[in-house]
Amino acid sequence: MNPSISSDLNLPRGLGPGDTLGIVAPSSPFDRDAFDAGVAILESMGFTLVVPEEIHAADGYLAGSDHQRAALIHQMFADPAIHGIICARGGYGAMRILPLLDADFIKDHPKVFVGFSDVTVLLAFLVARCNMAAFHGPTVTTLGSGDADTHNHFRRALSDARPISIKAAKGPVIRSGRASGPFFCGNLTLLCHLIGTPFAPDLNGTVLLIEDQGEAPYRIDRMLTQLRLTGCLHRLAGLVLGSFDNCGSAAQVHDIVADRLGDLGIPILAGFAVGHAGANRTLPVGIPVRLNTDTESLIFDGPALSRR
């Protein structure tokens, strides 16, 4: 049985000026210029950074060996001088280290953990296996090219314990209604790749946000059809769309979602600034949320952080 998202998550401590962020590279090697630009943004926010030498390793399309990448994640969670963890980039490779991660150990050391894209699989692991709130948000290499809104939401989400709310930037409402449940957020392709594995999250009762990049419209159709055929969406509470950059026109994507999932009887709302298309607001995964298509909003019902 796949792990479900608990309604009683262990909350990591909120971050403040001078706190230390450790950087991990669980997936692919990264562009050094983009990385340095992201480091500069993090330092301008007042964070102290720990940049282990091993994150610069390259083993083909992976940022070092599987055991090396998993060990660094354990090291960052274990070190009391590290207050939060951010991923250098996505790419590919995080799935390979899932069997190497010690959920019981990580569970005892809850910390802010943030990333997106390939990091979707780690967010699912932390929330479902470690019973810990995690954050879908920029990586180091995308922060440098992010806009001011991306930076402000990143800092706010990781430091302010007050519940978050977010409005859709440009709609549309694909199916109207209201829904509530634990929030899960991630990359559509990675969600599909988790299906059939013991690490696939149980999406029953959740409000799900999906995003993707560089997938042709027919592939979006194929992935939604696959998810539907597995039955994992049949008890979804609500669906939200982030950005689908370079996936055909927005209208095409919305039409595909309406065709494939519009008869599930759940509210579906598009237009959130989450994903690969520049703006990428940081959102807490696992926290209860309310979706309202009338106000085109997501309102989180509780904090994702413990008080500092």
PDB file of C-alpha atoms in Angstrom, residues 140-288:
ATOM      1  CA  VAL A 140      19.430  27.347  -6.461  1.00  0.00           C
ATOM      2  CA  THR A 141      19.914  27.402 -10.242  1.00  0.00           C
ATOM      3  CA  THR A 142      16.446  28.825 -10.928  1.00  0.00           C
ATOM      4  CA  LEU A 143      16.482  31.458  -8.190  1.00  0.00           C
ATOM      5  CA  GLY A 144      18.965  33.595 -10.105  1.00  0.00           C
ATOM      6  CA  SER A 145      16.581  33.963 -13.058  1.00  0.00           C
ATOM      7  CA  GLY A 146      13.465  34.227 -10.906  1.00  0.00           C
ATOM      8  CA  ASP A 147      11.521  37.466 -10.618  1.00  0.00           C
ATOM      9  CA  ALA A 148      11.013  39.545  -7.475  1.00  0.00           C
ATOM     10  CA  ASP A 149       7.697  37.794  -6.792  1.00  0.00           C
ATOM     11  CA  THR A 150       9.464  34.414  -6.834  1.00  0.00           C
ATOM     12  CA  HIS A 151      12.100  35.681  -4.399  1.00  0.00           C
ATOM     13  CA  ASN A 152       9.577  37.296  -2.060  1.00  0.00           C
ATOM     14  CA  HIS A 153       7.380  34.210  -1.892  1.00  0.00           C
ATOM     15  CA  PHE A 154      10.411  31.994  -1.320  1.00  0.00           C
ATOM     16  CA  ARG A 155      11.553  34.040   1.671  1.00  0.00           C
ATOM     17  CA  ARG A 156       8.019  34.403   3.043  1.00  0.00           C
ATOM     18  CA  ALA A 157       7.197  30.684   2.758  1.00  0.00           C
ATOM     19  CA  LEU A 158      10.377  29.589   4.532  1.00  0.00           C
ATOM     20  CA  SER A 159      10.396  32.181   7.305  1.00  0.00           C
ATOM     21  CA  ASP A 160       6.833  33.229   8.171  1.00  0.00           C
ATOM     22  CA  ALA A 161       4.721  30.727  10.096  1.00  0.00           C
ATOM     23  CA  ARG A 162       1.451  32.420   9.147  1.00  0.00           C
ATOM     24  CA  PRO A 163      -0.690  30.417   6.703  1.00  0.00           C
ATOM     25  CA  ILE A 164      -0.130  31.114   2.998  1.00  0.00           C
ATOM     26  CA  SER A 165      -2.700  32.070   0.372  1.00  0.00           C
ATOM     27  CA  ILE A 166      -2.206  32.380  -3.372  1.00  0.00           C
ATOM     28  CA  LYS A 167      -4.430  33.513  -6.242  1.00  0.00           C
ATOM     29  CA  ALA A 168      -4.422  32.283  -9.826  1.00  0.00           C
ATOM     30  CA  ALA A 169      -2.728  34.791 -12.106  1.00  0.00           C
ATOM     31  CA  LYS A 170      -4.720  34.201 -15.265  1.00  0.00           C
ATOM     32  CA  GLY A 171      -7.243  31.377 -14.888  1.00  0.00           C
ATOM     33  CA  PRO A 172      -9.262  29.888 -16.395  1.00  0.00           C
ATOM     34  CA  VAL A 173     -11.752  27.919 -14.315  1.00  0.00           C
ATOM     35  CA  ILE A 174     -11.998  24.543 -16.059  1.00  0.00           C
ATOM     36  CA  ARG A 175     -14.613  23.185 -13.663  1.00  0.00           C
ATOM     37  CA  SER A 176     -16.081  25.311 -10.894  1.00  0.00           C
ATOM     38  CA  GLY A 177     -16.423  24.351  -7.262  1.00  0.00           C
ATOM     39  CA  ARG A 178     -14.717  24.189  -3.910  1.00  0.00           C
ATOM     40  CA  ALA A 179     -12.509  21.541  -2.372  1.00  0.00           C
ATOM     41  CA  SER A 180     -10.335  20.984   0.663  1.00  0.00           C
ATOM     42  CA  GLY A 181      -7.723  18.474   1.683  1.00  0.00           C
ATOM     43  CA  PRO A 182      -3.976  18.007   2.094  1.00  0.00           C
ATOM     44  CA  PHE A 183      -1.999  19.779  -0.624  1.00  0.00           C
ATOM     45  CA  PHE A 184       0.312  17.935  -2.977  1.00  0.00           C
ATOM     46  CA  CYS A 185       2.288  19.689  -5.676  1.00  0.00           C
ATOM     47  CA  GLY A 186       4.646  18.365  -8.296  1.00  0.00           C
ATOM     48  CA  ASN A 187       5.783  17.667 -11.807  1.00  0.00           C
ATOM     49  CA  LEU A 188       3.318  15.665 -13.903  1.00  0.00           C
ATOM     50  CA  THR A 189       6.016  13.540 -15.551  1.00  0.00           C
ATOM     51  CA  LEU A 190       7.554  12.586 -12.208  1.00  0.00           C
ATOM     52  CA  LEU A 191       4.172  11.706 -10.722  1.00  0.00           C
ATOM     53  CA  CYS A 192       3.641   9.323 -13.627  1.00  0.00           C
ATOM     54  CA  HIS A 193       7.088   7.782 -13.126  1.00  0.00           C
ATOM     55  CA  LEU A 194       6.252   7.049  -9.471  1.00  0.00           C
ATOM     56  CA  ILE A 195       3.086   5.115 -10.340  1.00  0.00           C
ATOM     57  CA  GLY A 196       3.505   1.406  -9.609  1.00  0.00           C
ATOM     58  CA  THR A 197       6.361   1.973  -7.163  1.00  0.00           C
ATOM     59  CA  PRO A 198       6.117   1.857  -3.362  1.00  0.00           C
ATOM     60  CA  PHE A 199       7.008   5.570  -3.353  1.00  0.00           C
ATOM     61  CA  ALA A 200       3.924   6.766  -5.236  1.00  0.00           C
ATOM     62  CA  PRO A 201       1.928   9.115  -2.980  1.00  0.00           C
ATOM     63  CA  ASP A 202      -1.654   8.254  -2.133  1.00  0.00           C
ATOM     64  CA  LEU A 203      -3.565  11.180  -3.641  1.00  0.00           C
ATOM     65  CA  ASN A 204      -6.967  10.253  -2.212  1.00  0.00           C
ATOM     66  CA  GLY A 205      -8.617  13.341  -0.768  1.00  0.00           C
ATOM     67  CA  THR A 206      -5.832  15.701  -1.795  1.00  0.00           C
ATOM     68  CA  VAL A 207      -5.847  18.967  -3.682  1.00  0.00           C
ATOM     69  CA  LEU A 208      -3.237  18.361  -6.375  1.00  0.00           C
ATOM     70  CA  LEU A 209      -1.236  20.968  -8.303  1.00  0.00           C
ATOM     71  CA  ILE A 210       0.615  19.764 -11.406  1.00  0.00           C
ATOM     72  CA  GLU A 211       3.095  21.512 -13.710  1.00  0.00           C
ATOM     73  CA  ASP A 212       5.481  20.500 -16.484  1.00  0.00           C
ATOM     74  CA  GLN A 213       7.894  21.706 -19.132  1.00  0.00           C
ATOM     75  CA  GLY A 214       8.786  20.700 -22.677  1.00  0.00           C
ATOM     76  CA  GLU A 215       6.142  17.996 -23.135  1.00  0.00           C
ATOM     77  CA  ALA A 216       4.147  17.909 -26.376  1.00  0.00           C
ATOM     78  CA  PRO A 217       0.353  18.145 -25.958  1.00  0.00           C
ATOM     79  CA  TYR A 218      -0.129  14.465 -26.818  1.00  0.00           C
ATOM     80  CA  ARG A 219       2.280  13.546 -24.018  1.00  0.00           C
ATOM     81  CA  ILE A 220       0.293  15.628 -21.533  1.00  0.00           C
ATOM     82  CA  ASP A 221      -2.785  13.706 -22.722  1.00  0.00           C
ATOM     83  CA  ARG A 222      -0.945  10.390 -22.372  1.00  0.00           C
ATOM     84  CA  MET A 223       0.250  11.130 -18.835  1.00  0.00           C
ATOM     85  CA  LEU A 224      -3.166  12.293 -17.624  1.00  0.00           C
ATOM     86  CA  THR A 225      -4.725   9.227 -19.242  1.00  0.00           C
ATOM     87  CA  GLN A 226      -2.190   6.988 -17.511  1.00  0.00           C
ATOM     88  CA  LEU A 227      -2.910   8.542 -14.118  1.00  0.00           C
ATOM     89  CA  ARG A 228      -6.623   8.200 -14.736  1.00  0.00           C
ATOM     90  CA  LEU A 229      -6.365   4.547 -15.772  1.00  0.00           C
ATOM     91  CA  THR A 230      -4.428   3.685 -12.609  1.00  0.00           C
ATOM     92  CA  GLY A 231      -7.339   4.972 -10.531  1.00  0.00           C
ATOM     93  CA  CYS A 232      -5.105   7.247  -8.456  1.00  0.00           C
ATOM     94  CA  LEU A 233      -7.158  10.344  -9.375  1.00  0.00           C
ATOM     95  CA  HIS A 234     -10.620   8.896  -8.758  1.00  0.00           C
ATOM     96  CA  ARG A 235     -10.830  10.257  -5.214  1.00  0.00           C
ATOM     97  CA  LEU A 236      -8.939  13.479  -5.801  1.00  0.00           C
ATOM     98  CA  ALA A 237     -10.554  16.441  -4.023  1.00  0.00           C
ATOM     99  CA  GLY A 238      -9.468  19.124  -6.479  1.00  0.00           C
ATOM    100  CA  LEU A 239      -6.976  19.859  -9.233  1.00  0.00           C
ATOM    101  CA  VAL A 240      -4.892  22.975  -9.844  1.00  0.00           C
ATOM    102  CA  LEU A 241      -2.649  23.729 -12.817  1.00  0.00           C
ATOM    103  CA  GLY A 242       0.659  25.522 -12.590  1.00  0.00           C
ATOM    104  CA  SER A 243       2.685  26.483 -15.645  1.00  0.00           C
ATOM    105  CA  PHE A 244       3.064  24.163 -18.638  1.00  0.00           C
ATOM    106  CA  ASP A 245       5.992  25.856 -20.336  1.00  0.00           C
ATOM    107  CA  ASN A 246       6.683  24.813 -23.931  1.00  0.00           C
ATOM    108  CA  CYS A 247       3.881  22.225 -23.840  1.00  0.00           C
ATOM    109  CA  GLY A 248       1.802  23.731 -26.630  1.00  0.00           C
ATOM    110  CA  SER A 249      -0.507  26.666 -26.027  1.00  0.00           C
ATOM    111  CA  ALA A 250      -2.151  27.178 -22.668  1.00  0.00           C
ATOM    112  CA  ALA A 251      -5.514  26.685 -24.355  1.00  0.00           C
ATOM    113  CA  GLN A 252      -4.407  23.286 -25.670  1.00  0.00           C
ATOM    114  CA  VAL A 253      -3.313  22.141 -22.216  1.00  0.00           C
ATOM    115  CA  HIS A 254      -6.549  23.361 -20.633  1.00  0.00           C
ATOM    116  CA  ASP A 255      -8.623  21.580 -23.289  1.00  0.00           C
ATOM    117  CA  ILE A 256      -6.714  18.339 -22.691  1.00  0.00           C
ATOM    118  CA  VAL A 257      -7.237  18.569 -18.930  1.00  0.00           C
ATOM    119  CA  ALA A 258     -10.951  19.263 -19.435  1.00  0.00           C
ATOM    120  CA  ASP A 259     -11.271  16.320 -21.820  1.00  0.00           C
ATOM    121  CA  ARG A 260      -9.325  13.830 -19.699  1.00  0.00           C
ATOM    122  CA  LEU A 261     -10.371  14.872 -16.169  1.00  0.00           C
ATOM    123  CA  GLY A 262     -13.363  17.184 -16.485  1.00  0.00           C
ATOM    124  CA  ASP A 263     -15.832  14.414 -15.654  1.00  0.00           C
ATOM    125  CA  LEU A 264     -14.230  13.513 -12.322  1.00  0.00           C
ATOM    126  CA  GLY A 265     -16.664  15.853 -10.560  1.00  0.00           C
ATOM    127  CA  ILE A 266     -13.966  17.957  -8.915  1.00  0.00           C
ATOM    128  CA  PRO A 267     -13.092  21.664  -9.210  1.00  0.00           C
ATOM    129  CA  ILE A 268     -10.255  22.363 -11.640  1.00  0.00           C
ATOM    130  CA  LEU A 269      -8.517  25.735 -11.761  1.00  0.00           C
ATOM    131  CA  ALA A 270      -5.598  26.816 -13.961  1.00  0.00           C
ATOM    132  CA  GLY A 271      -3.264  29.791 -13.958  1.00  0.00           C
ATOM    133  CA  PHE A 272      -1.024  29.490 -10.893  1.00  0.00           C
ATOM    134  CA  ALA A 273       2.521  30.872 -11.077  1.00  0.00           C
ATOM    135  CA  VAL A 274       4.152  27.604 -10.080  1.00  0.00           C
ATOM    136  CA  GLY A 275       6.637  25.652 -12.173  1.00  0.00           C
ATOM    137  CA  HIS A 276       9.271  26.159 -14.854  1.00  0.00           C
ATOM    138  CA  ALA A 277       7.954  29.278 -16.618  1.00  0.00           C
ATOM    139  CA  GLY A 278       9.889  31.984 -14.771  1.00  0.00           C
ATOM    140  CA  ALA A 279       7.686  32.826 -11.783  1.00  0.00           C
ATOM    141  CA  ASN A 280       7.630  29.957  -9.289  1.00  0.00           C
ATOM    142  CA  ARG A 281       5.946  30.612  -5.972  1.00  0.00           C
ATOM    143  CA  THR A 282       6.988  28.455  -3.033  1.00  0.00           C
ATOM    144  CA  LEU A 283       4.165  26.367  -1.560  1.00  0.00           C
ATOM    145  CA  PRO A 284       4.019  23.950   1.400  1.00  0.00           C
ATOM    146  CA  VAL A 285       3.346  20.310   0.527  1.00  0.00           C
ATOM    147  CA  GLY A 286       1.215  18.237   2.890  1.00  0.00           C
ATOM    148  CA  ILE A 287      -0.547  21.179   4.572  1.00  0.00           C
ATOM    149  CA  PRO A 288      -4.393  21.312   4.451  1.00  0.00           C
TER     150      PRO A 288
END
